[in-house]
Coordinates of C-alpha atoms and ligand atoms in Angstrom, one line a residue:
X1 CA -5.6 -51.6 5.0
X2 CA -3.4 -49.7 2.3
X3 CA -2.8 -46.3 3.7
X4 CA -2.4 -44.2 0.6
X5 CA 0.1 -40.9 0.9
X6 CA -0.3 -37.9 -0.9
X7 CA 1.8 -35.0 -1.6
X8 CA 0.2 -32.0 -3.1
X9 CA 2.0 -28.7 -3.4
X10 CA 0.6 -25.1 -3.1
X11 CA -1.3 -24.2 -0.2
X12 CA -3.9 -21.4 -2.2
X13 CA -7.7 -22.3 -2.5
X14 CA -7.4 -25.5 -5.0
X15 CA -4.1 -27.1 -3.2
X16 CA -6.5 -27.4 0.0
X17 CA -9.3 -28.0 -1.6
X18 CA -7.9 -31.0 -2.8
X19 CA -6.1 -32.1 0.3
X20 CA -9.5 -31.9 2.1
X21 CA -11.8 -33.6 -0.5
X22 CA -8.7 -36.9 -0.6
X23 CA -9.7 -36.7 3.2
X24 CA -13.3 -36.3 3.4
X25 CA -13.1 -39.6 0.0
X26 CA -10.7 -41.0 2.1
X27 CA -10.5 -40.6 5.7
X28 CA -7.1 -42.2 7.3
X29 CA -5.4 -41.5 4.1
X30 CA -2.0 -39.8 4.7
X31 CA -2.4 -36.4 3.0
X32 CA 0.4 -33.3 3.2
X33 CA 0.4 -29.9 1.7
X34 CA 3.6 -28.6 0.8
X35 CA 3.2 -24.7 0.9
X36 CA 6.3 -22.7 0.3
X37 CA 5.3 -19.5 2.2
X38 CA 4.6 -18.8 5.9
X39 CA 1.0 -19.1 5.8
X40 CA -2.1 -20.1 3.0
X41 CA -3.5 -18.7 0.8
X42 CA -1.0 -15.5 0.4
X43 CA -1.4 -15.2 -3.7
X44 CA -3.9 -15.3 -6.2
X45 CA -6.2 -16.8 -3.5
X46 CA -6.1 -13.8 -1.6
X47 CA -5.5 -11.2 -4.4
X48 CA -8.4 -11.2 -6.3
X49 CA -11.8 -10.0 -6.9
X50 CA -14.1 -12.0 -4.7
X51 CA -17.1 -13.3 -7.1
X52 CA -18.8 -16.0 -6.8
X53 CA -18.9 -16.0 -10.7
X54 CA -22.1 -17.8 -11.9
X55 CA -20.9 -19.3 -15.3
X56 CA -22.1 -16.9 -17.7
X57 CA -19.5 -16.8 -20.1
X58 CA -18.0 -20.5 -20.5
X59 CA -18.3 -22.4 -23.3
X60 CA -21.1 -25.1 -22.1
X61 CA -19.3 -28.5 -22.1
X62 CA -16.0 -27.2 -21.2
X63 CA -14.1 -27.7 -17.4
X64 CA -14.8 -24.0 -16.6
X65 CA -18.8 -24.5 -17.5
X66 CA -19.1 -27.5 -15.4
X67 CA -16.0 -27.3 -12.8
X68 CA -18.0 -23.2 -11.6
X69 CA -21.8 -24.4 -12.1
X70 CA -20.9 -27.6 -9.5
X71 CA -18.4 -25.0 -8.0
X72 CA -20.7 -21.8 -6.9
X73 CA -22.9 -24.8 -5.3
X74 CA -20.1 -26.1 -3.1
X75 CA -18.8 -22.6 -2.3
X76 CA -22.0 -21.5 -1.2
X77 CA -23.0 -24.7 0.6
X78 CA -19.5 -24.5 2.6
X79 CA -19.8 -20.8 3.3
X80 CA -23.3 -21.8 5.0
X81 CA -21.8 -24.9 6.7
X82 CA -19.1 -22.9 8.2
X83 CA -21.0 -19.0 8.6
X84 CA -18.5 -17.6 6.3
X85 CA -19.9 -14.3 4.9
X86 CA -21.6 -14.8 1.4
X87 CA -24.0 -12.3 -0.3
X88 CA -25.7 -13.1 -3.3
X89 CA -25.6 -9.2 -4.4
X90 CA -26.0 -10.3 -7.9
X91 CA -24.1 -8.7 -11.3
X92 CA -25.2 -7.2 -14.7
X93 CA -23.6 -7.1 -17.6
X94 CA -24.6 -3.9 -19.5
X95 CA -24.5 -3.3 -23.0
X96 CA -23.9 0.6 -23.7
X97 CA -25.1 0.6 -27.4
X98 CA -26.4 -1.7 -29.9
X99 CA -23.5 -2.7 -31.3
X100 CA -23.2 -4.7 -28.0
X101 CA -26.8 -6.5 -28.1
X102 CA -25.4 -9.3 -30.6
X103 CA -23.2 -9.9 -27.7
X104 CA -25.4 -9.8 -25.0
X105 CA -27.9 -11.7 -26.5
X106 CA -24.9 -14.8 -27.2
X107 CA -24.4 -14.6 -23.4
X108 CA -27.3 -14.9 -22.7
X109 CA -27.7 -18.1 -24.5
X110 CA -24.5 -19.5 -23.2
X111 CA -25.1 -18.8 -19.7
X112 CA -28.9 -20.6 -19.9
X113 CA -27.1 -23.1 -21.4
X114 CA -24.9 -23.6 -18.9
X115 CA -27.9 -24.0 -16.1
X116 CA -27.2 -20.7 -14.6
X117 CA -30.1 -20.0 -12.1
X118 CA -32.2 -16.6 -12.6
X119 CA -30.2 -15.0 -15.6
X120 CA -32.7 -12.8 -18.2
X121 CA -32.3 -10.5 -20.3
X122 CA -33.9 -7.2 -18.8
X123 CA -34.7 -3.8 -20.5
X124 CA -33.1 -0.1 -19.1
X125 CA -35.8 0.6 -17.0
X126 CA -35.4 -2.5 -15.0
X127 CA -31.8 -2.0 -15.2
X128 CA -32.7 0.9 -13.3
X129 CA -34.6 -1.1 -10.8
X130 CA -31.8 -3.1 -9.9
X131 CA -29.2 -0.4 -9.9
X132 CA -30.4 3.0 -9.8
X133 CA -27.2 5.1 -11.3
X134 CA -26.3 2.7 -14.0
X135 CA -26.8 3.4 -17.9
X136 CA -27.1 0.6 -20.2
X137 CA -29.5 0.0 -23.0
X138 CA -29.9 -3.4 -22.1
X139 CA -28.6 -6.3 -19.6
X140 CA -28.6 -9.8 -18.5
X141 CA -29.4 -9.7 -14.7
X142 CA -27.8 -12.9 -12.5
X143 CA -29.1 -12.4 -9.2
X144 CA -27.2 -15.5 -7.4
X145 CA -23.6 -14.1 -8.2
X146 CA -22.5 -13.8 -4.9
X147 CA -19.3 -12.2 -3.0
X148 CA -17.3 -13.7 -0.5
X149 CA -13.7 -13.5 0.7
X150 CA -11.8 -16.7 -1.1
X151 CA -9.2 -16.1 2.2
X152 CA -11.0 -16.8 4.2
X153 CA -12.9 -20.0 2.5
X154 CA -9.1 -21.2 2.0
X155 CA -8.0 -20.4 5.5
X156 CA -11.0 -22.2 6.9
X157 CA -10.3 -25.4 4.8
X158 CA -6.6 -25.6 6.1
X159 CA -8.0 -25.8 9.3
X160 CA -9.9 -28.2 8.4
X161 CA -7.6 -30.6 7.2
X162 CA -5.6 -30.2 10.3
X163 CA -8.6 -31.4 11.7
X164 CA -9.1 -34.0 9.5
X165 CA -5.3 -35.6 10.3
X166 CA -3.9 -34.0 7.1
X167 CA -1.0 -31.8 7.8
X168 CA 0.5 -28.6 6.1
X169 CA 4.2 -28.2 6.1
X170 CA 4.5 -24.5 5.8
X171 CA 8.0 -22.1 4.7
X172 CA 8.6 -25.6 2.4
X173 CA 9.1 -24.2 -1.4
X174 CA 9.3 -27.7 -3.7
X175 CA 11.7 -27.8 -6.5
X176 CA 10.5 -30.8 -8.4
X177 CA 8.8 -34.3 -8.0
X178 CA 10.8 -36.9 -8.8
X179 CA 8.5 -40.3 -9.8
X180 CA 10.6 -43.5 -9.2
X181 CA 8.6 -47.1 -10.0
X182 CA 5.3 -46.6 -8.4
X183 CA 6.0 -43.9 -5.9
X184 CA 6.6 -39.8 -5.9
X185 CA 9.7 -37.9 -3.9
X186 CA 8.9 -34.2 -3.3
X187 CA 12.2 -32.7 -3.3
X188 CA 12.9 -29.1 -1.7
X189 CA 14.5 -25.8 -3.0
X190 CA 17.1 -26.6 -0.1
X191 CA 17.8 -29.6 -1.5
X192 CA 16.1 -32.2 1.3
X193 CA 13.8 -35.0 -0.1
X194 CA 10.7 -35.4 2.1
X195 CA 11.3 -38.6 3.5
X196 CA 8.1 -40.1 3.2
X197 CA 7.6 -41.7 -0.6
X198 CA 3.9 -40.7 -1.9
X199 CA 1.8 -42.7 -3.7
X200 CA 0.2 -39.9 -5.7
X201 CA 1.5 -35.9 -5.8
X202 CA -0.7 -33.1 -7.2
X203 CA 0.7 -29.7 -7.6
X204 CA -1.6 -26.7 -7.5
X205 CA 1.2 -24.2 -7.4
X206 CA -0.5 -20.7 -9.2
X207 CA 1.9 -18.3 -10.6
X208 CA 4.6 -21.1 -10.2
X209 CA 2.9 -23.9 -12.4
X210 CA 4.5 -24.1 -15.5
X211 CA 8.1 -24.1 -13.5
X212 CA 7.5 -26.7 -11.0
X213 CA 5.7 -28.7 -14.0
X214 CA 8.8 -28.5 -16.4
X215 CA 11.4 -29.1 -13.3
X216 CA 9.2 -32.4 -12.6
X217 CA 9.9 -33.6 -15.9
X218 CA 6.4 -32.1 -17.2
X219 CA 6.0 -30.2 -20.7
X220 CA 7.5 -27.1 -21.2
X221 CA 4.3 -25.6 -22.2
X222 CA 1.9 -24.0 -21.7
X223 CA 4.1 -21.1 -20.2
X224 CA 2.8 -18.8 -17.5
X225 CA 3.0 -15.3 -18.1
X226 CA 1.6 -13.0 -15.5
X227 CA -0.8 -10.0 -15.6
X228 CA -1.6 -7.7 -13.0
X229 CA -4.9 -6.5 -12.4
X230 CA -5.0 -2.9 -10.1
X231 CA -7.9 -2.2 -8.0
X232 CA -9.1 1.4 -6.8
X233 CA -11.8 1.3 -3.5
X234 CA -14.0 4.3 -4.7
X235 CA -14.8 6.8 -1.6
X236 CA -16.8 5.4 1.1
X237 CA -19.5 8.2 0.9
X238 CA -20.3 7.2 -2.9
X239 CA -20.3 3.8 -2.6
X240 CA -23.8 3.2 -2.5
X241 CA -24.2 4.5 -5.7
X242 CA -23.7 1.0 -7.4
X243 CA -25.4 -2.0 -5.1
X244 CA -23.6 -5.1 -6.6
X245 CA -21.4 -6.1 -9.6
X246 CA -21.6 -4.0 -13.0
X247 CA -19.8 -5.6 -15.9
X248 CA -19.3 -4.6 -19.9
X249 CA -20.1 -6.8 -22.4
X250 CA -16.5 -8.7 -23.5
X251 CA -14.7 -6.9 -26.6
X252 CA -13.8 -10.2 -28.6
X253 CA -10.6 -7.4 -29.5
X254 CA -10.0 -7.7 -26.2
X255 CA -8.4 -10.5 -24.4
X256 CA -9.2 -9.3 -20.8
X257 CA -12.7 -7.8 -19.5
X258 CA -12.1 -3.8 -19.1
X259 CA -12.5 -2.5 -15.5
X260 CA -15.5 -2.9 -14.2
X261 CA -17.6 -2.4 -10.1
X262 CA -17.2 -5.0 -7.8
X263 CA -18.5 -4.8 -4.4
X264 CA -16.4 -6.3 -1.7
X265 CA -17.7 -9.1 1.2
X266 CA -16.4 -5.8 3.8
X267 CA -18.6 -3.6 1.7
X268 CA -16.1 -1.4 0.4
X269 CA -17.0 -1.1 -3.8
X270 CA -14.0 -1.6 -5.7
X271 CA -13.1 -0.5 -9.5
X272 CA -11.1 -2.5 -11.4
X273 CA -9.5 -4.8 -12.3
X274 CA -7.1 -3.6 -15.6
X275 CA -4.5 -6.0 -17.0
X276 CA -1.1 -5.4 -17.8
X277 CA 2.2 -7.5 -18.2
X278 CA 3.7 -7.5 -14.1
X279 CA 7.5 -7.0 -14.0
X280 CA 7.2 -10.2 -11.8
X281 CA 5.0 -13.1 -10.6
X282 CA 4.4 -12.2 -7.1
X283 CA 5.4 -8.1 -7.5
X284 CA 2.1 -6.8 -5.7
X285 CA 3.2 -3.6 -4.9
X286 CA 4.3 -3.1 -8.6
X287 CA 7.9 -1.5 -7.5
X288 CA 10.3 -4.2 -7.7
X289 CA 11.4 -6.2 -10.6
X290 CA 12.2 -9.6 -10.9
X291 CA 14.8 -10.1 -13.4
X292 CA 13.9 -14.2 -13.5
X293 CA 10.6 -13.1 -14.1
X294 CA 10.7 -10.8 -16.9
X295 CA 13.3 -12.9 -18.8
X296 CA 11.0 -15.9 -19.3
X297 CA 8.4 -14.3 -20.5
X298 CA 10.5 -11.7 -22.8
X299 CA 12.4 -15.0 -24.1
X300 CA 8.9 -16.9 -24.7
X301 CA 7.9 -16.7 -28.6
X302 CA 4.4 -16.5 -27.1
X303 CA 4.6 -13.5 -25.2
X304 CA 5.8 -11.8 -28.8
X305 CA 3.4 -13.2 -30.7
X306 CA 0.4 -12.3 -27.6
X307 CA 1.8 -8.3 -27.9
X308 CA 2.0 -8.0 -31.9
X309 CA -1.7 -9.2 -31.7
X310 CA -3.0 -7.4 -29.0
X311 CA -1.6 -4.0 -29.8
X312 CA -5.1 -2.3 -29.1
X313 CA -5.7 -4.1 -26.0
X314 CA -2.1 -3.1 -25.0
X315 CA -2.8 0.5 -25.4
X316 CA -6.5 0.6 -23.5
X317 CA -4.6 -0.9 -20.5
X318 CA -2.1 0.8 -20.5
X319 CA -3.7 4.0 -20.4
X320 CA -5.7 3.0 -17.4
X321 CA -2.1 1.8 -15.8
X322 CA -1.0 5.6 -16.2
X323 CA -4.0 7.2 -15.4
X324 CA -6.2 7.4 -12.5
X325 CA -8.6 9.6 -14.0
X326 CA -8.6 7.4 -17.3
X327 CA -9.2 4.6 -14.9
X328 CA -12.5 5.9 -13.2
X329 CA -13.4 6.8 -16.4
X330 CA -13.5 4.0 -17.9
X331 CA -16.3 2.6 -15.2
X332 CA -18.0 5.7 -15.2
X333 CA -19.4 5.3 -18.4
X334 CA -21.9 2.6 -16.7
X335 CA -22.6 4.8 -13.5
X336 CA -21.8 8.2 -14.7
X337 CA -22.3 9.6 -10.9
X338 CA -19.2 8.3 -10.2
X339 CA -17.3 10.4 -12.8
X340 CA -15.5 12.3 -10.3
X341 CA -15.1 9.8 -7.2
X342 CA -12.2 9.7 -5.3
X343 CA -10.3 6.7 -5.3
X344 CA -7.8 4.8 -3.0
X345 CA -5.3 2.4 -5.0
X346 CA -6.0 -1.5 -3.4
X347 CA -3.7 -4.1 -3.2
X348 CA -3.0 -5.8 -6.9
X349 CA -3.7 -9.0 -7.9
X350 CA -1.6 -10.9 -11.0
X351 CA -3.0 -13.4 -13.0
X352 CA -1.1 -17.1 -13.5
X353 CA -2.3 -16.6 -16.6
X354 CA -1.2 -19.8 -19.4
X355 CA -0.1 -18.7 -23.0
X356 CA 0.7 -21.0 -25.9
X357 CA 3.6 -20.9 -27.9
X358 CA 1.9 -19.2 -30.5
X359 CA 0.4 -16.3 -28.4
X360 CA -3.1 -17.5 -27.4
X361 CA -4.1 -16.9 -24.2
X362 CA -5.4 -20.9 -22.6
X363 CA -8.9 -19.7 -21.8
X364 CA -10.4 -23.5 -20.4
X365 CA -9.0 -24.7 -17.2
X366 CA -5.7 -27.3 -18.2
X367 CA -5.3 -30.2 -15.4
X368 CA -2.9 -32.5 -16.4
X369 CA -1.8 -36.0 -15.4
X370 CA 1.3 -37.7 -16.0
X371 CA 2.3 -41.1 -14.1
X372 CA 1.5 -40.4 -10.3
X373 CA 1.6 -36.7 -10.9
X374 CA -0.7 -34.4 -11.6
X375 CA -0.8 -31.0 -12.0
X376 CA -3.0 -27.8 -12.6
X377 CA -1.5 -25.8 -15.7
X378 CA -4.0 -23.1 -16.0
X379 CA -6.3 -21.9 -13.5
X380 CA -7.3 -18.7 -13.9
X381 CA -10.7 -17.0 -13.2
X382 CA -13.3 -18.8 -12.3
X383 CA -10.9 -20.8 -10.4
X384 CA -11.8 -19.5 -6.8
X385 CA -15.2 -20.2 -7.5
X386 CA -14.4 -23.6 -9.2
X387 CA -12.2 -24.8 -6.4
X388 CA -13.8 -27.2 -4.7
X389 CA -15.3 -28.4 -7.7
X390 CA -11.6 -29.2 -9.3
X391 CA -10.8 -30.8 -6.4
X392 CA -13.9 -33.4 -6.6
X393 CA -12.6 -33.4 -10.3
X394 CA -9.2 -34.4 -9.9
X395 CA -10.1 -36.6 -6.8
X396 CA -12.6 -38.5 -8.1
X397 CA -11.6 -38.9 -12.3
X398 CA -8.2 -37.8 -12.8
X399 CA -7.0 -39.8 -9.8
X400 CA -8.6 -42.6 -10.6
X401 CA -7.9 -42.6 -14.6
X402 CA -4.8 -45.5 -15.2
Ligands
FAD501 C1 -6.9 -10.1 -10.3 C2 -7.6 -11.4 -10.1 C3 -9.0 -11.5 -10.0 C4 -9.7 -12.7 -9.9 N1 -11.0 -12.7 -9.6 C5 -11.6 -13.9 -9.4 C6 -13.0 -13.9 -9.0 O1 -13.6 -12.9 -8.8 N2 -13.6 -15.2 -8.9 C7 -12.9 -16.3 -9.1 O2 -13.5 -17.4 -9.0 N3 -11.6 -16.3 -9.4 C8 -10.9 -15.1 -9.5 N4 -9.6 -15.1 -9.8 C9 -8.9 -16.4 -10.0 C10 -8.6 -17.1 -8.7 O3 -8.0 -16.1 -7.8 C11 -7.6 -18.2 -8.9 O4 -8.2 -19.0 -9.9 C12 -7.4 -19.1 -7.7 O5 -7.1 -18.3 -6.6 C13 -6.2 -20.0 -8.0 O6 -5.9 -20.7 -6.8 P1 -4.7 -21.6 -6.7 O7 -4.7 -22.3 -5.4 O8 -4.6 -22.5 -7.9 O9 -3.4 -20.6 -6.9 P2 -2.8 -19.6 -5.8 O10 -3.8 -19.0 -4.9 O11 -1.9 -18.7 -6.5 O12 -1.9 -20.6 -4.9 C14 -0.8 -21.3 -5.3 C15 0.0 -21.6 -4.1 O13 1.1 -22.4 -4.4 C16 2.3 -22.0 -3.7 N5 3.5 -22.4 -4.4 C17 3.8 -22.0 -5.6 N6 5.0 -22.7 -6.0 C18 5.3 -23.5 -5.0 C19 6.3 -24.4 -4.8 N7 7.3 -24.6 -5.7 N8 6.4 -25.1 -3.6 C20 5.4 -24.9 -2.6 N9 4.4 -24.0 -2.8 C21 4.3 -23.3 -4.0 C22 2.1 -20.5 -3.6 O14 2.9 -19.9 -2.6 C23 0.6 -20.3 -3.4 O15 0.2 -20.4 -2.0 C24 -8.9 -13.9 -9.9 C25 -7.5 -13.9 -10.0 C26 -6.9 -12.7 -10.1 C27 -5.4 -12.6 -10.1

């Protein structure tokens, strides 16, 4: 029998997911995930906001409309399987005035279209019924978005393919992927090749994507440029004032959502998160700055073109970056108990966020074959959600497209 080996680099939530679904397609096949810190799972994967999103928003047809509807079903089914905690705590999306209904109303549509389960429009005093303290005129109610910890899913999985015969060679950062004739050489930042020749490499590598890309011989572009997103954990005595996940309607002037409540799989109930450019790709504490980092993107044309456009949006996030009190704010105006709540700051997360050349932000997820390589360009959110669904995806088509 032909014992096919695969490489596939990045050891967050899709990098396993896709060494375990080559495994559980083909058992006995030789599968290794290169992962260049110490343990799994340590960025995005780890940093983020926990939902379970239900695919309200996508356009219907695209990879992020199918890749989360097949997604929140594998998530959920795995999270049973496996008695990782998972609460369907459901989310609404409140429109404030009725400038917002037009909005609202196109969600809705989208989000039936897309086969979400449950999701109606409901009037204020059944918004009230779901969550006592929040203000809204009108919202669409999806009572399967769930919570869990995307850590702990992605954790689990690694030990699963070390159960499954796959093997994950940590504290190993990959510098490129060198194709020769039919087969794939992962070469190291220390300059060792892996000795093994793959047959096939997939590279899943997060806020590192567009450089491993490009090193491997890959397009330049898309570029990605990161945003951070701060959480606050709101006092423990008022977090029962909101009981699951209250979102705004999108501002189309906006390119990221606003701050909004999410409740956390520990319980804690979170604020946040805002966006703003991070003075590095992995900077989580916000104190250091990575001179690599901020060169790219202040030498990308995109990253000019992104901040001339979004001057607004620049200037509502960065008011919530400066200010606490503007930050609670901000989510207050849904639960306006919560005006005055105490707040704790959480641990950031920063968006691998793609951008064009020309300053648009890649909204749909971009996974990209070339030869025997493949790899992930733009991941962003739903992507936790959607992970075992883009590993089925590149598994089963991309793989298997000549
Ligand atoms: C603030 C925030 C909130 C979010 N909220 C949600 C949400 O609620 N729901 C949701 O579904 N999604 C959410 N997301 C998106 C989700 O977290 C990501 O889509 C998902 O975690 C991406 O997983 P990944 O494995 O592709 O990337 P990552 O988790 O970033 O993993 C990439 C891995 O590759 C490794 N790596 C990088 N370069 C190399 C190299 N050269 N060699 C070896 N290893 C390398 C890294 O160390 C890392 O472990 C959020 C993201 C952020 C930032």
């Amino acid at each position: 029998m032909n014992r096919k080996r695969y490489a596939v680099v990045g050891g967050g939530i899709n990098g396993l997911a896709v060494a375990r679904q080559l495994l559980l397609d083909e058992p006995g096949a030789s599968v290794t995930v290169f992962e260049k810190e110490g343990a799994v799972a340590q960025h995005q994967s780890s940093h983020n906001s926990g939902v379970v999103h239900a695919g309200l928003y996508y356009e219907p047809g695209g990879l992020k409309a199918r890749l989360c509807r097949r997604g929140v079903e594998l998530v959920r089914r795995y999270c049973l399987e496996n008695a990782i905690p998972y609460d369907e705590c459901g989310k609404v999306v409140v429109a404030l005035d009725e400038q917002e209904l037009p909005r609202l109303d196109a969600i809705h549509k989208k989000a039936v279209a897309n086969g979400v389960p449950g999701v109606r429009l409901v009037g204020k005093e059944e918004l009230r019924e779901i969550e006592p303290n929040c203000i809204g005129i009108r919202a669409l109610h999806s009572p399967h978005t769930a919570i869990v910890s995307y850590g702990e899913v992605a954790r689990h999985i690694a030990r699963e393919i070390e159960a499954r015969g796959g093997s994950i060679r940590l504290n190993a950062p990959v510098r490129r992927l060198i194709e020769r004739g039919s087969s794939v050489h992962v070469e190291l930042d220390s300059g060792e090749v892996d000795a093994r020749e793959f047959d096939y490499a997939i590279a899943c590598s997060g806020l590192q994507s567009d450089r491993l890309a490009q090193q491997s011989g890959d397009a330049a572009t898309p570029r990605i440029v990161p945003f951070f997103g701060q959480y606050y954990v709101i006092d423990e005595a008022f977090k029962n004032h909101v009981k699951g996940l209250i979102y705004p309607v999108p501002d189309p002037r906006f390119p990221f959502l606003g701050v909004h409540f999410t409740k956390r799989i520990d319980g804690q109930m979170t604020i946040g998160p805002n966006a703003f450019i991070s003075l590095g790709r992995e900077n989580y504490d916000g104190k250091r700055l990575n001179l690599r980092d901020v060169a790219d993107f202040l030498a990308y044309p995109g990253f000019w073109k992104f901040a001339s456009k979004n001057l607004r949006a620049t200037l509502r996030e960065l008011k919530t970056v400066a200010s606490e009190s503007v930050f609670v704010r901000e989510a207050a105006r849904y639960v306006p108990s919560l005006a005055d709540v105490a707040v704790t700051p959480a641990v950031r997360g920063i968006r691998a966020q793609a951008m064009q050349r020309d300053g648009a932000l890649v909204d749909d997820f971009v996974i990209r074959r070339q030869g025997n390589v493949t790899h992930i360009r733009n991941a962003p959110s739903p992507g936790a959600t959607s992970s075992l669904a883009i590993a089925e995806y590149i598994v089963r088509d991309v793989l298997h497209r000549q």
